Amino acid sequence: MFVYLSKKIAIPHNLALQVVAWNSAQGWIACGGESGLLKVLKLESSSEAPAKTAGAQSNLSMNQTLEGHQGNIMVITWNDNFRKLTTSDQNGLIIVWMLHRGIWFEEMINNRNRSVVRDMKWSPDFQKICIIYEDGAVIVGTVDGQRLWGKEIKTQLAFVEWSPDGKNILFCTLNGEVHVYDTEGIYSHRVPIYCLDNGTEGSVAISGIHWYSGFVGPDNQIPALCVGFENGRVQIMRSDSDDKPVLIDTQLRCTGLRWDPNGTTVAVAGMQTQQQAGPGPDREVGVVQFYAPTGQHLRTLRVPGSNLRCISWEGNGLRLALAVDSHIFFANIRPDYLWGYFSHTLVYAVLKKERSEHVVVFWDTQSDEKYTKYIKHVMHIRSSDEFCVLVTKADDSSGQYIIIVCNDIGSPVDSKYLHIEPIHVSMTNSHVIIASEDVVYIWMYRNSVTKHSGGHSELAGMLGGNKRRTEMMFHIDESFAPGTGLHDKEGFVPPVAPAQDPIACIAATEQCFLVARESGVVQRYSLPHLSIEARFAIRCRPQVVAANCDSTRMSVIDINGMLTLYDIEVKGGSTTGMLVGQADKKPSTEAAVGTQLEFERKDVWNMRWASDNPDLFAIMEKTRMYIIRGLLPEEPVLSNAYICAFRDLQIQSVLIDEVIQNPESPRKEVLLDFETKSLRDTRDILTKVSNLKDAFNYVDDNPHPRLWRLLAEAALGQLDFGVAEKAFVRFEDYQGIQLVKRLRLLDDKVKQKAEVAAYFQRFDEAESLYREIDRKDLAIDLRVRLGDWFRVIQLAHGGNEDLLQQAWSSIGDYYADRGKWSNAAQYYAKAQNNSALVDTYYFLEDYDSLERLINYLPEGSPLLTDIGNKFALVGLCEQAVAAFTRHGDVKTAVDTCVMLNQWDQAVTIAQQHNFQQIEGLLAKYAQHLLDKNKKIEAVQLYRKANRHTEAAKLLAQMAKEMPGGAQKNPDRIKKLYLLAALEVEKFKTKTMDAQMTGATNGTMTTAQTVQSLITADQSVASDRALESPWRGCEAFHLYLVAQRQLYEGHYEQAMKTALRLADYEDILDMQTIYSIIALTTYYNKFFMQCSKAFIKLEASGDINEEMRTKFSDLALRIFTRNQPRDPSSRMMPCPKCHQRMHDWCVSCPSCNYRLPFCVASGRSIFPEEKAGGLHGPEDGAGVLGSASGVVKCRCCRHRMYTSEVRKLRNCPLCHSRLDAAYNNEPRF
């Protein structure tokens, strides 16, 4: 930070000031002094006079004398929230003042008449005030004048302070003690004092106490409580019980101290004794010392006068008011903000106390776009031409620091971790240089131009040839003699002892970097190959150093704000004579390196060298900006802005104070541009003098590329091609030289003017000039070169069709680049740009238009492949196949079907185009699914590929392998068998349909038909599940029907159903079949059939011994009480031999004819049995409710009694709709 005195206000009648207080909210300044002097002043703020922010002096907008006190004013305090001023004099009179219509009036008066008021403080919320008297009396009251409590403390008091949370009050006694009380006046504890020497406690008076109230919270570790003593000792504490405070010896007779409004700086004011050179007595001078919360000394401000009594900060922390004798001095504070400028981007960081982190804003000053990031512990920001570097502290306990290189939108480009504390940071276009107190770290984040010179051969050998190292680290006192090592970061060993002469500041250019130490020693190192080039001493303590663009001069701003210049050019010869540790071998060139030039400026707080001229630099001196050419300053300009860049004789600066106060929405008005005198004079000459020779002579005397460019542009405007060509040659602008040659070839001055207007980007003027001479073609050509296709369409309307198509297509590109795909599609369609139209429809998801484009494109067009791929990506198989097929790429069409799992379509396409590879691919994929035990997916694959037999086999296998069998999952097994049977039926139907179609068309002979039938029969006869597909379904269906009838108590029906299960021993196991038969016959009292079932159970080898034993025991218990005889039952004739047999028989005992069964009830169907038990013909008509009483499902071709299915709509076996079956409607 930098501090300088900027303004002085004299008090009338030379009355000495005692106190001064600055209202932080409204900006009023109250000052009090002898004989009741009390004035309220106000300076013009930046919001009231925005034009003044550039650096003009502030004038008084209020100057009122308040009358009411007679004695010397002792205490002044402001209530910022309620706009009240409270004052007290040496007689104990307290007056509360209020503002009414711009004038201050007395609101309340109080006079205790016993003692003098020593201090008054408002609580942090401005609701309470604590008043202390010298005799120990304490009064706490509210803002409206009510007394809360009072207390007499048995000691003399000097100062009072509130804690930031308002829960404690600190009282300072005259003998230097600090006591803590709560808000009710109850004593808590005593604040420990560590800054005084042993034995002096209680004898040194306190000169000031201030507890910054901005940091609130138990986790806060930033020191905020500052206590100062008259002997200059100061301690800064984190809390009122901190046992490790920051201790400072200011070497002052301290008179007061105050924190700035941000809590980042504490100002300690006092008087310092200076010894006189002569025999006269020593004199005291006013001094203000500025410290960081950590105790680091930031700045010293010397104030003229014999008595500095009080200080007070402005609300924004940019000015400090000082009461000195009978004057108020104002000191301007120029903080070290975290900011940088590069690539038209301003990057800055502001601490957000509510989030305990920094908001880092990348503000593009041209487009006004802002990119915001939140980063914790930002310590430094530096910038180069294209990048910036952020140095932060790692948010963990590792103690590391992070170096982040970012581009102009805040995106990190690269980063490194570092273990040394980054106190000083500098950045070039290729290097980041960071220094602690005694260690320097160099990171080459981009490749830079290597130094090539004969004097570096020894260094190149030391560095190991052409091997480029990106990170280097070395100690500041380290020798750089040949053979001392490579100074790699990995091999660096940090020093143990602290440096005796620490680093004060650093600077870097593309060719070298400078390290300045607190003793004034400056060391110059070369880049990119690290070597020390020079070492010299300067007679000051540097705070900021900088080098010009060719590294020949160095500027130094010392801690007192004095700017000096030095010649640091290394003028050839070996550099080994200037190595550290060889001070006795000074070569002749060392006398030139470090020579101070005859140039000094005081109160300089900012400077920047021109990036393109080694003799130009700009400085900020108080509130003025000076541009220095060589060693001569130009006329100053009022400004208070920080310098961003200096290039092309133009200075870019920014009012960073205003940006930091409003970081979320900076205004473009904070950016200021200034021109050098030569640039301004050249503009004046070109505008006022018509003869360009005078301007040429002036620029020739003050050469600069910017001036030559300005002259060349003016010469072009006047069509003076001779001067323009000379200026372009001096400017080294090859394109400008070619432009002049091209202009000389033009035979028409209007054309020349038009080309010049186009060069100056006045395109409308150039177009109008072309149209004046009726050269519409040139106007169109100009717009085509500019890419202004909207204007091209207007100019070329009704003209060249190819040009219109090009314009429409380019306009489509314009809308496509901005994501306006609907507009782009319209113009692409006009331009017949099918390639772009395909992408546009795809982005619009307009697949209907994309599908119509397939038939519009010619066969074999490469765009069809692109369309097919796009359809495949979104899962539209049919459209993708159409595109690939039209392109003639059958293989890709088949692959797309396979990828989208459309195997039926893949097989169809393969058969149509005789594509044989589909069979192997299908089998491979099915095997892949089976290996992963995904049998259902494999079945689905076979079904989609119309491989019904394979699907049926797999379903039948799944049914057989179903865990638990018929005992646990009979319904699921029946469904699997049913699906297998339906797949076989589909296969048969498909085969018969193909044969019937061939026979109808006359393409198949009788022999071919017979051969196809034999082939189809062989394909199903190879597997029993395919030969009799319904057997498995029938078995489990009858098993389920028997179980249901048994549980419903229909024992006779259950027995008839169960007896049929004996025919399905190949599907159901013996125990399941004969157990259900034995159970149903037992309940129906058919003990003969029951006995036969038990015989089967006892004799079966498939049943284990234990179960057979149990069955034997159970049979013994049953048949010892019941004889194995069946009761009489109804007799029915056999349909084949007409012999009478029982109606529960499954087959005829005489001729073994197997009777069909009703799938609804499980009983045998006798052809003469009708719905009501009557007899009729064998076959019934296939409709519900027919006279025969029997219907047949046309899906599974199984029969059922009408009486059983009258209330059913679906077949009990295959579950197809019965009405749909008889009306030839779809069954699935």
Short mmCIF file of N, CA and C in Angstrom, two decimals, residues 197-282:
data_model
loop_
_atom_site.label_atom_id
_atom_site.label_comp_id
_atom_site.label_asym_id
_atom_site.label_seq_id
_atom_site.Cartn_x
_atom_site.Cartn_y
_atom_site.Cartn_z
N ASP A 197 7.44 -4.30 28.87
CA ASP A 197 8.57 -4.95 29.51
C ASP A 197 8.22 -5.35 30.93
N ASN A 198 8.91 -6.35 31.42
CA ASN A 198 8.68 -6.79 32.79
C ASN A 198 8.98 -5.64 33.77
N GLY A 199 8.08 -5.44 34.70
CA GLY A 199 8.26 -4.39 35.70
C GLY A 199 7.61 -3.08 35.33
N THR A 200 7.17 -2.94 34.07
CA THR A 200 6.54 -1.68 33.67
C THR A 200 5.02 -1.78 33.64
N GLU A 201 4.47 -2.99 33.91
CA GLU A 201 3.02 -3.12 33.91
C GLU A 201 2.42 -2.24 35.00
N GLY A 202 1.37 -1.53 34.63
CA GLY A 202 0.69 -0.66 35.59
C GLY A 202 1.27 0.73 35.68
N SER A 203 2.37 1.00 34.98
CA SER A 203 2.98 2.32 35.02
C SER A 203 2.95 3.03 33.67
N VAL A 204 2.54 2.32 32.60
CA VAL A 204 2.47 2.92 31.26
C VAL A 204 1.01 3.07 30.88
N ALA A 205 0.63 4.29 30.52
CA ALA A 205 -0.77 4.58 30.21
C ALA A 205 -1.13 4.05 28.83
N ILE A 206 -2.40 3.71 28.69
CA ILE A 206 -2.92 3.26 27.39
C ILE A 206 -3.26 4.49 26.57
N SER A 207 -2.85 4.45 25.29
CA SER A 207 -3.12 5.58 24.40
C SER A 207 -4.29 5.32 23.46
N GLY A 208 -4.75 4.09 23.36
CA GLY A 208 -5.88 3.82 22.49
C GLY A 208 -6.22 2.35 22.46
N ILE A 209 -7.49 2.05 22.20
CA ILE A 209 -7.96 0.67 22.06
C ILE A 209 -9.04 0.66 20.99
N HIS A 210 -9.01 -0.33 20.13
CA HIS A 210 -10.01 -0.45 19.07
C HIS A 210 -10.18 -1.93 18.73
N TRP A 211 -11.43 -2.38 18.80
CA TRP A 211 -11.76 -3.77 18.47
C TRP A 211 -12.58 -3.75 17.19
N TYR A 212 -11.99 -4.24 16.11
CA TYR A 212 -12.68 -4.23 14.82
C TYR A 212 -13.88 -5.18 14.88
N SER A 213 -15.04 -4.68 14.46
CA SER A 213 -16.28 -5.44 14.64
C SER A 213 -16.72 -6.16 13.37
N GLY A 214 -15.89 -6.17 12.33
CA GLY A 214 -16.31 -6.83 11.08
C GLY A 214 -16.19 -8.33 11.11
N PHE A 215 -15.26 -8.87 11.93
CA PHE A 215 -15.07 -10.33 12.00
C PHE A 215 -15.83 -10.85 13.21
N VAL A 216 -16.94 -11.52 12.96
CA VAL A 216 -17.77 -12.05 14.04
C VAL A 216 -17.88 -13.55 13.86
N GLY A 217 -17.72 -14.30 14.94
CA GLY A 217 -17.86 -15.75 14.87
C GLY A 217 -16.77 -16.42 15.68
N PRO A 218 -17.07 -17.60 16.22
CA PRO A 218 -16.08 -18.30 17.06
C PRO A 218 -14.91 -18.84 16.26
N ASP A 219 -15.08 -19.05 14.95
CA ASP A 219 -14.01 -19.62 14.15
C ASP A 219 -13.05 -18.57 13.60
N ASN A 220 -13.32 -17.32 13.88
CA ASN A 220 -12.47 -16.27 13.34
C ASN A 220 -11.10 -16.29 14.01
N GLN A 221 -10.05 -16.31 13.21
CA GLN A 221 -8.68 -16.33 13.73
C GLN A 221 -7.88 -15.12 13.28
N ILE A 222 -8.54 -14.09 12.78
CA ILE A 222 -7.85 -12.87 12.35
C ILE A 222 -7.76 -11.92 13.53
N PRO A 223 -6.57 -11.46 13.90
CA PRO A 223 -6.46 -10.52 15.03
C PRO A 223 -7.26 -9.26 14.77
N ALA A 224 -8.05 -8.84 15.75
CA ALA A 224 -8.93 -7.68 15.56
C ALA A 224 -8.92 -6.73 16.74
N LEU A 225 -8.42 -7.13 17.91
CA LEU A 225 -8.39 -6.27 19.09
C LEU A 225 -7.00 -5.67 19.22
N CYS A 226 -6.92 -4.35 19.08
CA CYS A 226 -5.63 -3.66 19.11
C CYS A 226 -5.59 -2.75 20.33
N VAL A 227 -4.53 -2.89 21.14
CA VAL A 227 -4.32 -2.07 22.33
C VAL A 227 -2.95 -1.42 22.21
N GLY A 228 -2.93 -0.08 22.33
CA GLY A 228 -1.67 0.65 22.22
C GLY A 228 -1.35 1.43 23.48
N PHE A 229 -0.08 1.53 23.80
CA PHE A 229 0.39 2.23 24.98
C PHE A 229 1.20 3.46 24.57
N GLU A 230 1.35 4.40 25.50
CA GLU A 230 2.01 5.66 25.19
C GLU A 230 3.47 5.47 24.81
N ASN A 231 4.10 4.42 25.29
CA ASN A 231 5.51 4.21 24.96
C ASN A 231 5.70 3.59 23.58
N GLY A 232 4.60 3.42 22.82
CA GLY A 232 4.71 2.90 21.46
C GLY A 232 4.52 1.41 21.34
N ARG A 233 4.34 0.71 22.46
CA ARG A 233 4.11 -0.74 22.39
C ARG A 233 2.64 -1.01 22.03
N VAL A 234 2.45 -1.97 21.13
CA VAL A 234 1.10 -2.31 20.64
C VAL A 234 0.98 -3.82 20.63
N GLN A 235 -0.18 -4.32 21.05
CA GLN A 235 -0.46 -5.74 20.89
C GLN A 235 -1.81 -5.91 20.20
N ILE A 236 -1.83 -6.86 19.23
CA ILE A 236 -3.03 -7.16 18.45
C ILE A 236 -3.46 -8.58 18.79
N MET A 237 -4.71 -8.72 19.26
CA MET A 237 -5.18 -9.99 19.80
C MET A 237 -6.36 -10.51 18.98
N ARG A 238 -6.52 -11.84 19.00
CA ARG A 238 -7.66 -12.47 18.35
C ARG A 238 -8.91 -12.40 19.21
N SER A 239 -8.73 -12.34 20.51
CA SER A 239 -9.84 -12.22 21.45
C SER A 239 -9.32 -11.55 22.70
N ASP A 240 -10.21 -11.29 23.64
CA ASP A 240 -9.78 -10.60 24.87
C ASP A 240 -9.02 -11.53 25.81
N SER A 241 -8.88 -12.79 25.44
CA SER A 241 -8.11 -13.73 26.27
C SER A 241 -7.01 -14.42 25.48
N ASP A 242 -6.60 -13.82 24.35
CA ASP A 242 -5.57 -14.41 23.50
C ASP A 242 -4.24 -14.40 24.24
N ASP A 243 -3.62 -15.58 24.36
CA ASP A 243 -2.33 -15.67 25.06
C ASP A 243 -1.14 -15.62 24.11
N LYS A 244 -1.41 -15.48 22.78
CA LYS A 244 -0.33 -15.35 21.81
C LYS A 244 -0.63 -14.19 20.87
N PRO A 245 -0.64 -12.97 21.39
CA PRO A 245 -0.96 -11.83 20.53
C PRO A 245 0.23 -11.44 19.66
N VAL A 246 -0.06 -10.57 18.68
CA VAL A 246 0.98 -9.98 17.85
C VAL A 246 1.53 -8.77 18.59
N LEU A 247 2.84 -8.72 18.78
CA LEU A 247 3.48 -7.65 19.54
C LEU A 247 4.26 -6.74 18.60
N ILE A 248 4.09 -5.43 18.78
CA ILE A 248 4.72 -4.44 17.90
C ILE A 248 5.33 -3.34 18.76
N ASP A 249 6.51 -2.91 18.38
CA ASP A 249 7.12 -1.72 18.98
C ASP A 249 7.22 -0.67 17.89
N THR A 250 6.38 0.36 17.96
CA THR A 250 6.28 1.37 16.90
C THR A 250 7.35 2.44 17.01
N GLN A 251 8.08 2.54 18.15
CA GLN A 251 9.09 3.57 18.38
C GLN A 251 8.47 4.96 18.35
N LEU A 252 7.21 5.06 18.80
CA LEU A 252 6.50 6.34 18.82
C LEU A 252 6.04 6.66 20.24
N ARG A 253 5.77 7.94 20.46
CA ARG A 253 4.96 8.34 21.62
C ARG A 253 3.52 8.31 21.13
N CYS A 254 2.89 7.19 21.35
CA CYS A 254 1.61 6.90 20.70
C CYS A 254 0.51 7.81 21.25
N THR A 255 -0.31 8.36 20.33
CA THR A 255 -1.45 9.21 20.72
C THR A 255 -2.79 8.63 20.29
N GLY A 256 -2.81 7.60 19.44
CA GLY A 256 -4.09 7.02 19.03
C GLY A 256 -3.89 5.94 17.99
N LEU A 257 -4.90 5.10 17.85
CA LEU A 257 -4.85 4.04 16.83
C LEU A 257 -6.27 3.73 16.38
N ARG A 258 -6.39 3.31 15.11
CA ARG A 258 -7.70 2.96 14.55
C ARG A 258 -7.51 1.90 13.47
N TRP A 259 -8.46 0.94 13.45
CA TRP A 259 -8.55 -0.03 12.35
C TRP A 259 -9.22 0.65 11.15
N ASP A 260 -8.82 0.23 9.95
CA ASP A 260 -9.54 0.71 8.78
C ASP A 260 -10.87 -0.02 8.68
N PRO A 261 -11.83 0.48 7.88
CA PRO A 261 -13.18 -0.14 7.83
C PRO A 261 -13.19 -1.58 7.36
N ASN A 262 -12.11 -2.06 6.75
CA ASN A 262 -12.07 -3.44 6.28
C ASN A 262 -11.35 -4.37 7.24
N GLY A 263 -10.74 -3.83 8.27
CA GLY A 263 -10.02 -4.67 9.22
C GLY A 263 -8.72 -5.23 8.71
N THR A 264 -8.18 -4.68 7.62
CA THR A 264 -6.95 -5.20 7.04
C THR A 264 -5.72 -4.38 7.43
N THR A 265 -5.94 -3.18 7.98
CA THR A 265 -4.83 -2.29 8.32
C THR A 265 -5.16 -1.55 9.61
N VAL A 266 -4.19 -1.48 10.49
CA VAL A 266 -4.34 -0.67 11.69
C VAL A 266 -3.35 0.49 11.59
N ALA A 267 -3.85 1.71 11.82
CA ALA A 267 -3.01 2.91 11.78
C ALA A 267 -2.71 3.33 13.21
N VAL A 268 -1.43 3.48 13.53
CA VAL A 268 -0.98 3.89 14.85
C VAL A 268 -0.33 5.27 14.70
N ALA A 269 -0.90 6.27 15.37
CA ALA A 269 -0.42 7.64 15.26
C ALA A 269 0.33 8.03 16.51
N GLY A 270 1.32 8.91 16.33
CA GLY A 270 2.07 9.39 17.47
C GLY A 270 3.16 10.35 17.05
N MET A 271 4.01 10.66 18.00
CA MET A 271 5.13 11.58 17.77
C MET A 271 6.43 10.79 17.92
N GLN A 272 7.35 11.12 17.02
CA GLN A 272 8.65 10.44 17.02
C GLN A 272 9.75 11.47 17.20
N THR A 273 10.68 11.16 18.06
CA THR A 273 11.79 12.08 18.36
C THR A 273 12.87 11.93 17.30
N GLN A 274 13.28 13.08 16.77
CA GLN A 274 14.35 13.10 15.78
C GLN A 274 15.52 13.89 16.32
N GLN A 275 16.68 13.32 16.25
CA GLN A 275 17.87 14.01 16.73
C GLN A 275 18.31 15.06 15.72
N GLN A 276 18.66 16.24 16.26
CA GLN A 276 19.10 17.33 15.41
C GLN A 276 20.59 17.21 15.13
N ALA A 277 20.97 17.65 13.95
CA ALA A 277 22.39 17.59 13.60
C ALA A 277 23.21 18.58 14.42
N GLY A 278 22.58 19.73 14.78
CA GLY A 278 23.29 20.76 15.52
C GLY A 278 23.18 20.56 17.01
N PRO A 279 23.57 21.56 17.74
CA PRO A 279 23.54 21.47 19.21
C PRO A 279 22.15 21.67 19.80
N GLY A 280 21.17 22.03 18.98
CA GLY A 280 19.85 22.31 19.51
C GLY A 280 19.16 21.06 20.05
N PRO A 281 18.02 21.27 20.76
CA PRO A 281 17.30 20.13 21.34
C PRO A 281 16.63 19.28 20.26
N ASP A 282 16.38 18.03 20.60
CA ASP A 282 15.68 17.15 19.67
C ASP A 282 14.25 17.63 19.49
#
